[in-house]
mmCIF file of C-alpha atoms in Angstrom:
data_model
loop_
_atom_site.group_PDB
_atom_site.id
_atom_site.type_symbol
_atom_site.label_atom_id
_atom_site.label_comp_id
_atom_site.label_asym_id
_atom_site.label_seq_id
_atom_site.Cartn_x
_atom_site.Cartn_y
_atom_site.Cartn_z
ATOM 1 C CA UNK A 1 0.000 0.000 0.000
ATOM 2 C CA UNK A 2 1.115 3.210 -0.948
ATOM 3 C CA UNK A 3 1.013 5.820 1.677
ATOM 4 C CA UNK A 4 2.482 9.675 1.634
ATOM 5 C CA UNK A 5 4.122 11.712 3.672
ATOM 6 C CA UNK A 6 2.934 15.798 3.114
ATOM 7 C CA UNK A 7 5.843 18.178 3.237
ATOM 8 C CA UNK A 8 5.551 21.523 4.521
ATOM 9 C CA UNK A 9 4.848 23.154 0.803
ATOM 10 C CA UNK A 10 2.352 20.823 0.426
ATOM 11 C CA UNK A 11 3.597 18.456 -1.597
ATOM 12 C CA UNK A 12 3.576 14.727 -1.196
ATOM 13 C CA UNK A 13 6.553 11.844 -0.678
ATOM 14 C CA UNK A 14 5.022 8.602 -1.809
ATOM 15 C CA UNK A 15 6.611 5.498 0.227
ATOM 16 C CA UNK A 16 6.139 2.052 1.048
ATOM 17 C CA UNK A 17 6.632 0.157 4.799
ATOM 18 C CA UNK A 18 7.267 -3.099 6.131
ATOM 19 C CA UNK A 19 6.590 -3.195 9.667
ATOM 20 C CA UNK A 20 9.466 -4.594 11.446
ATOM 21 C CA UNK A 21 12.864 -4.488 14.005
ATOM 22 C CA UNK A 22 15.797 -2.782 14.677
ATOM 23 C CA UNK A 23 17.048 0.370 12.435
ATOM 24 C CA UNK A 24 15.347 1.395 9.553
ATOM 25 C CA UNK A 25 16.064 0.566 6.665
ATOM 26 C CA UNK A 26 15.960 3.623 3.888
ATOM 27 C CA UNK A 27 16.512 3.280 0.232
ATOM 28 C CA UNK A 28 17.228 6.067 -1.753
ATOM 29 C CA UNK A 29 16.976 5.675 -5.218
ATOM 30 C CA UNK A 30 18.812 7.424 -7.845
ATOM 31 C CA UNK A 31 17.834 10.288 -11.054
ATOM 32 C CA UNK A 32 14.472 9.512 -12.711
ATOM 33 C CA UNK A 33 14.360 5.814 -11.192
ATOM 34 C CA UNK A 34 11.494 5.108 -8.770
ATOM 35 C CA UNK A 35 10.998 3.008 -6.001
ATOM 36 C CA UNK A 36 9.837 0.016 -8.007
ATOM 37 C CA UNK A 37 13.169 -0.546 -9.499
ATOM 38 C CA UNK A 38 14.733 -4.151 -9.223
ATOM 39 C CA UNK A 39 17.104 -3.156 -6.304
ATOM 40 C CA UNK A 40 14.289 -1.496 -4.329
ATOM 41 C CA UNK A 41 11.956 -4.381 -4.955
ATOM 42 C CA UNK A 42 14.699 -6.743 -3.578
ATOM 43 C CA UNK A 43 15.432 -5.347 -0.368
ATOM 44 C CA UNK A 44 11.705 -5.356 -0.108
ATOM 45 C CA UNK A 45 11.125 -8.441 -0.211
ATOM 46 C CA UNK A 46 14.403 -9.389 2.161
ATOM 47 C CA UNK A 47 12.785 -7.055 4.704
ATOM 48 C CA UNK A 48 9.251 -8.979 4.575
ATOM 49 C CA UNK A 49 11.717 -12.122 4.588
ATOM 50 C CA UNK A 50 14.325 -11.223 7.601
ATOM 51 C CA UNK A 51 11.711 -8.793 9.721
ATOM 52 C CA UNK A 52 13.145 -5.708 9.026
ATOM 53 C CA UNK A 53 11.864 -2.344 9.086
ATOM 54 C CA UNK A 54 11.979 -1.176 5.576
ATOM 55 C CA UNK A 55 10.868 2.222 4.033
ATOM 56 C CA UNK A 56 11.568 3.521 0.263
ATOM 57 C CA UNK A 57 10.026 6.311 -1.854
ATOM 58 C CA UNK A 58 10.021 8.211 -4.741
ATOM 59 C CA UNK A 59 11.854 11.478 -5.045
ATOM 60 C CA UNK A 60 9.844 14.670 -5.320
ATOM 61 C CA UNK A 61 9.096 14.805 -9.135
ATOM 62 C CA UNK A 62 9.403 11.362 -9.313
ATOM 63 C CA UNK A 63 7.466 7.938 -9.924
ATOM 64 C CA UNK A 64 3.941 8.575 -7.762
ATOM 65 C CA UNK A 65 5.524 11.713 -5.637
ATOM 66 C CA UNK A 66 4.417 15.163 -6.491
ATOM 67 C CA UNK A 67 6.129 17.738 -7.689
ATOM 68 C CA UNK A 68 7.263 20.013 -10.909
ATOM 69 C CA UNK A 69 10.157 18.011 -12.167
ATOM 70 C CA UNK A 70 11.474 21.582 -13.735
ATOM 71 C CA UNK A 71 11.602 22.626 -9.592
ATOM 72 C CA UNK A 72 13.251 19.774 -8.753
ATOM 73 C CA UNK A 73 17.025 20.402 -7.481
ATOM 74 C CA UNK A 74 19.458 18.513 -5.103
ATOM 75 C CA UNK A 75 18.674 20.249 -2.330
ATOM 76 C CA UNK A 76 14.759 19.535 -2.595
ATOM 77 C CA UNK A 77 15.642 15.639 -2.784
ATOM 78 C CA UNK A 78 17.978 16.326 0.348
ATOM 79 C CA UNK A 79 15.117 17.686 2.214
ATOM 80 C CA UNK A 80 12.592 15.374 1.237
ATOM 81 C CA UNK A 81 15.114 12.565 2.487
ATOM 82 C CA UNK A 82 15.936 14.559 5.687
ATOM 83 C CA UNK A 83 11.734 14.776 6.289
ATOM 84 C CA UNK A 84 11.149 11.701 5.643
ATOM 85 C CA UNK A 85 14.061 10.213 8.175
ATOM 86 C CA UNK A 86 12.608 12.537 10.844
ATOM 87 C CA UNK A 87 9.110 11.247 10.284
ATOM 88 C CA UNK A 88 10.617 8.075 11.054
ATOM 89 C CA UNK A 89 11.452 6.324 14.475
ATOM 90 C CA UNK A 90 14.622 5.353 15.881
ATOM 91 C CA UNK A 91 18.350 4.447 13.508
ATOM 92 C CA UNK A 92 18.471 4.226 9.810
ATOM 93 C CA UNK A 93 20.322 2.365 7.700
ATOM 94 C CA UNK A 94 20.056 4.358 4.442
ATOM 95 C CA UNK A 95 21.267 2.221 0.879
ATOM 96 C CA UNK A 96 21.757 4.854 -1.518
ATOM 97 C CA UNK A 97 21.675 3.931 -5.198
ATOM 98 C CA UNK A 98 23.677 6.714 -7.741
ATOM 99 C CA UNK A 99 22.302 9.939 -7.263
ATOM 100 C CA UNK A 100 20.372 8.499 -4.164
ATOM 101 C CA UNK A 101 24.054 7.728 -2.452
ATOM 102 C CA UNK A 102 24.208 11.440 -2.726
ATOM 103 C CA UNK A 103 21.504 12.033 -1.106
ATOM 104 C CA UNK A 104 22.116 9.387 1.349
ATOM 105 C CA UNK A 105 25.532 11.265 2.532
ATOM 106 C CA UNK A 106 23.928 14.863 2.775
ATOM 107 C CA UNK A 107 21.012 13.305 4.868
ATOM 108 C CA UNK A 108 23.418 11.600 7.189
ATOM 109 C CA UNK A 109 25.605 14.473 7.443
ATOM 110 C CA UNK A 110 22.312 16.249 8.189
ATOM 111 C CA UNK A 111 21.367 13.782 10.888
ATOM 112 C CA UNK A 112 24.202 11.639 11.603
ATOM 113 C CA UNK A 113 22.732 10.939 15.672
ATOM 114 C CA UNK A 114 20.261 9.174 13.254
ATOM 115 C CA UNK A 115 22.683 7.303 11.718
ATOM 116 C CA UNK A 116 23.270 3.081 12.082
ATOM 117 C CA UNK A 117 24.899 3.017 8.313
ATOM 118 C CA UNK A 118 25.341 3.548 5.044
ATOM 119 C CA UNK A 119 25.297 1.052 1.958
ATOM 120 C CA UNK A 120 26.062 3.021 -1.664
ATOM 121 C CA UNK A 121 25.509 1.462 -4.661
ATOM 122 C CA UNK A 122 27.372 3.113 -7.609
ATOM 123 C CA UNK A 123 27.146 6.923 -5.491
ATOM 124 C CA UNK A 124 26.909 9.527 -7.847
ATOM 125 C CA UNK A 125 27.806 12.321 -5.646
ATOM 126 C CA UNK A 126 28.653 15.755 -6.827
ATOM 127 C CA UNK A 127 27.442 14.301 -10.131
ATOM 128 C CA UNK A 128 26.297 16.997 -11.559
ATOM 129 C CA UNK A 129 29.433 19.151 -11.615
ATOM 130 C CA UNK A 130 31.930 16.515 -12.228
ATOM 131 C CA UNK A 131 30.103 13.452 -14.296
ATOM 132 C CA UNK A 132 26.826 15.083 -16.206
ATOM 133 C CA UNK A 133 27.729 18.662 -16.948
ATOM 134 C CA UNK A 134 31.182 17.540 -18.648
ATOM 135 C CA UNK A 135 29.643 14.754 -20.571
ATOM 136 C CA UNK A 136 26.316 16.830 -22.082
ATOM 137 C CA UNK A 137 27.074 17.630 -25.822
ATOM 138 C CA UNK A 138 28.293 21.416 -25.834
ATOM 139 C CA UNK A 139 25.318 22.607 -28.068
ATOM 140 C CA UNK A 140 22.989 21.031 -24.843
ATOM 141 C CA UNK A 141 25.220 23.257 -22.278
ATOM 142 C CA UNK A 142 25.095 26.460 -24.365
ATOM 143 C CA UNK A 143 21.138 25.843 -24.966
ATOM 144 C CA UNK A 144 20.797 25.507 -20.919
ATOM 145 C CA UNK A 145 23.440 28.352 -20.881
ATOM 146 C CA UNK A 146 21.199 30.912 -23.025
ATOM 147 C CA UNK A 147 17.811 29.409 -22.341
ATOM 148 C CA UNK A 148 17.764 27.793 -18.959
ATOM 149 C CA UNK A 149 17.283 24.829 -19.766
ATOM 150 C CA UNK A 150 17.704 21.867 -22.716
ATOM 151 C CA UNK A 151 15.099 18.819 -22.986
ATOM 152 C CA UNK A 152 17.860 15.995 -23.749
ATOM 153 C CA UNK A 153 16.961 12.304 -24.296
ATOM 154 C CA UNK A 154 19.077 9.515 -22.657
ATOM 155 C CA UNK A 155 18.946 5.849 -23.049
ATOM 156 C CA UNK A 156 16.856 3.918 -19.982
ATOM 157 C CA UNK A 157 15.826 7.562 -18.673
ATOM 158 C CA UNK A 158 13.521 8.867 -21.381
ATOM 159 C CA UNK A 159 13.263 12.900 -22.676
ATOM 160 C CA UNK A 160 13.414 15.119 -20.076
ATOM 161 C CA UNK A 161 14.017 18.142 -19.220
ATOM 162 C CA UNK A 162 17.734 19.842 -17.874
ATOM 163 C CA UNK A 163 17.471 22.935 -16.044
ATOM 164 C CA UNK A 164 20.626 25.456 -15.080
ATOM 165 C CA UNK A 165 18.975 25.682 -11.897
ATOM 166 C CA UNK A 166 19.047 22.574 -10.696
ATOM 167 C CA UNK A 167 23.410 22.952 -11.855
ATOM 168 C CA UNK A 168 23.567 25.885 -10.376
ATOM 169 C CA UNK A 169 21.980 24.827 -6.691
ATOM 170 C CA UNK A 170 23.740 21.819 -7.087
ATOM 171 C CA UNK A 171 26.894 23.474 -5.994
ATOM 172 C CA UNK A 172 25.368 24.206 -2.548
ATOM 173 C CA UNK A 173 26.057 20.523 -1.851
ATOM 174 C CA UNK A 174 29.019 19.617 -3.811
ATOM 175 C CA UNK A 175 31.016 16.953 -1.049
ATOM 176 C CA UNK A 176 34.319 15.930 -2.700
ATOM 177 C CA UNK A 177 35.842 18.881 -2.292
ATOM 178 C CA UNK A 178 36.882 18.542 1.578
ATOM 179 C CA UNK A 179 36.676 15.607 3.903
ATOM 180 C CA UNK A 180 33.040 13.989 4.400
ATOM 181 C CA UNK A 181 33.249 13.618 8.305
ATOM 182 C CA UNK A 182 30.511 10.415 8.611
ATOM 183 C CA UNK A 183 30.822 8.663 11.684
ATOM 184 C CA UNK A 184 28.286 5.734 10.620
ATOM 185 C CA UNK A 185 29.943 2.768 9.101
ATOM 186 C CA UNK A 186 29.606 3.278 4.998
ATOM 187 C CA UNK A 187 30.000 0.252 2.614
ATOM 188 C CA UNK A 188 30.192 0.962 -0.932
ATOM 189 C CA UNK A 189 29.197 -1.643 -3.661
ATOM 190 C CA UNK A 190 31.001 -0.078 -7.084
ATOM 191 C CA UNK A 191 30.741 -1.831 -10.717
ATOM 192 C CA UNK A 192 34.292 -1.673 -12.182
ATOM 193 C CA UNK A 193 32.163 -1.180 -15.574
ATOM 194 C CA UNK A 194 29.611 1.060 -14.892
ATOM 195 C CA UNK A 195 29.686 3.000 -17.875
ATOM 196 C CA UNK A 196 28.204 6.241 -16.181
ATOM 197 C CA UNK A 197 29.728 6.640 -12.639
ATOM 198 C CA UNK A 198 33.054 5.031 -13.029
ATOM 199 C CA UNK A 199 34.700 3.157 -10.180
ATOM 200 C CA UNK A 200 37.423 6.328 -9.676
ATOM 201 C CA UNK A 201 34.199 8.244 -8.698
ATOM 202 C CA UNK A 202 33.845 5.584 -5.716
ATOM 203 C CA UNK A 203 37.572 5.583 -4.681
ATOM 204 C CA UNK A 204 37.754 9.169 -4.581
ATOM 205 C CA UNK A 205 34.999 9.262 -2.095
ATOM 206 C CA UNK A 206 36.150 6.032 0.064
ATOM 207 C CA UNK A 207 39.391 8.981 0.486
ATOM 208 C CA UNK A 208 36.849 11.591 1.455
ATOM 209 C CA UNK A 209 35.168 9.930 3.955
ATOM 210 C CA UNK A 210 36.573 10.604 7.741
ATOM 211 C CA UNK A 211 35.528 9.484 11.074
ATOM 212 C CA UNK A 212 33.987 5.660 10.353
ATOM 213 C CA UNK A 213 34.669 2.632 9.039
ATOM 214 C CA UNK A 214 34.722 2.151 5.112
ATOM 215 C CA UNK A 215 34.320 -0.456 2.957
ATOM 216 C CA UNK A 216 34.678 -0.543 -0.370
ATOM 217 C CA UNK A 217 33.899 -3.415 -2.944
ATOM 218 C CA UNK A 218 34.881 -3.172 -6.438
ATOM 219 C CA UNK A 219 33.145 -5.484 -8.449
ATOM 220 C CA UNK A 220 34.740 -6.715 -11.729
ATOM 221 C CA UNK A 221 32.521 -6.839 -14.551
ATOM 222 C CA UNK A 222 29.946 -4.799 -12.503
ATOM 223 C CA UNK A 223 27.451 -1.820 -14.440
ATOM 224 C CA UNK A 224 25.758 0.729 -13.112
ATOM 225 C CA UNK A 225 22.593 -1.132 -12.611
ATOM 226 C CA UNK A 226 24.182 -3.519 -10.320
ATOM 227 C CA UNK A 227 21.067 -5.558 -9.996
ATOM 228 C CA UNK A 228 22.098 -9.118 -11.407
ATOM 229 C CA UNK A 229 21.012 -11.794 -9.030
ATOM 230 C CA UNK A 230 24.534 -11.781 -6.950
ATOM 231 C CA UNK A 231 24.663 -7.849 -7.325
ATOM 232 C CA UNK A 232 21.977 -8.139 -4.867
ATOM 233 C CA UNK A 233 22.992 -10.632 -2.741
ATOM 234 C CA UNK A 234 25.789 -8.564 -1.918
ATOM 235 C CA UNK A 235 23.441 -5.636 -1.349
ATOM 236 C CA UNK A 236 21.287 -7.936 0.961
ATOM 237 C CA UNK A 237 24.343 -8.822 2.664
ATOM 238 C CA UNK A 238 25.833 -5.651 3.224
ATOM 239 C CA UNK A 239 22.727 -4.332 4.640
ATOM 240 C CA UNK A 240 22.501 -7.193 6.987
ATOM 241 C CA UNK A 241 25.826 -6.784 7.948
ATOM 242 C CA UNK A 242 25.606 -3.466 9.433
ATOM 243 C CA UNK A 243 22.117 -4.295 11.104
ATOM 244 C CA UNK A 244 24.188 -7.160 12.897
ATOM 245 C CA UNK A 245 27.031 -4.553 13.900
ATOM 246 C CA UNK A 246 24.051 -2.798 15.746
ATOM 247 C CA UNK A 247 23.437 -5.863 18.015
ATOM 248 C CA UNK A 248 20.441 -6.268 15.901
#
């Protein structure tokens, strides 16, 4: 069942729960992908499986979530995140997938009292600036450039829409720049040929990160999806792992 959780502008998050023990677990999923996605749907059903407490949602702008995708900006799908961790009780173990392992790291920098652990799959921080923007074709940057924006059309995501906006505020949360002090343990599950966050992305994080344990698993012959059926064992395990570090 679908349920919502109303932000203060009135929008709406759309989730889905399974009642259970111990901390939380939180996925975050990544740009355009919803929370119906093979990954999300796996944990899912481990959750229903193991008795964990289990939450994931769409983004604002996203899948069955509200929201003008043209106002949508990192900072919005930090917020959103942060809300919807507050609205929930006790630890979280957030699993970040690409853009969502962004997120994940802002929220837990945000709220890291809240904090039992991270697992990133293929974390796209600081994407925008350093893996998108560089890669767009340069008649798509000088359209956004002069116009504000560029509708662009990528394989798996669809046409959509690019605004300089959501560049521009982008910067306001830009991580790789200076240590990430995270005191939660972080695991990070990186494809060594994912084609669109490449596995220097992940290693120049794992040196980022400050103040917790970090573990970081390149896997060879691994994409971005990361959802073949021992892709998510892995994930499974992982978040297991750190629910048994809590005494869980």
């Amino acid at each position: 069942m679908i349920q919502s959780l109303t932000r203060p502008d009135g929008e709406t998050l759309a989730l889905k729960r399974v009642e259970g023990g111990g901390p939380t677990v939180v996925w975050i999923g990544g740009f355009r992908s919803d929370m119906e996605g093979t990954k999300a749907l796996a944990l899912d059903a481990a959750a229903r499986e193991r008795g964990w407490s289990f939450a994931r949602y769409d983004h604002f702008a996203h899948g069955a979530s509200s929201g003008d995708w043209r106002q949508a900006t990192i900072g919005r799908w930090r917020e959103d995140a942060i809300g919807l961790i507050d609205a929930l009780d006790g630890p979280v173990i957030s699993v970040g997938s690409s853009m969502g392992g962004w997120v994940a790291l802002l929220a837990a920098l945000a709220r890291p009292e809240r904090m039992a652990g991270l697992a990133l799959v293929n974390p796209a921080q600081d994407f925008t600036e350093r893996l998108m923007w560089p890669s767009l074709p340069d008649h798509i940057r000088q359209t956004i450039l002069r116009d504000g924006e560029a509708t662009i059309t990528e394989p798996g995501l669809g046409e959509y829409v690019l605004t300089g906006r959501m560049f521009e505020e982008a910067r306001d949360w830009l991580l790789l720049d200076a240590p990430i002090a995270i005191t939660a343990p972080v695991h990070v599950l990186q494809g060594r040929a994912d084609d669109i966050v490449p596995w220097t992305h992940a290693m120049r994080l794992a040196e980022r990160l400050t103040g917790g344990d970090v573990r970081l698993d390149l896997i060879e012959g691994g994409d971005h999806r990361l959802s073949t059926p021992r892709d998510l064992e892995r994930l499974i395990a992982a978040v297991e792992a750190m629910r048994g570090s809590k005494g869980v």
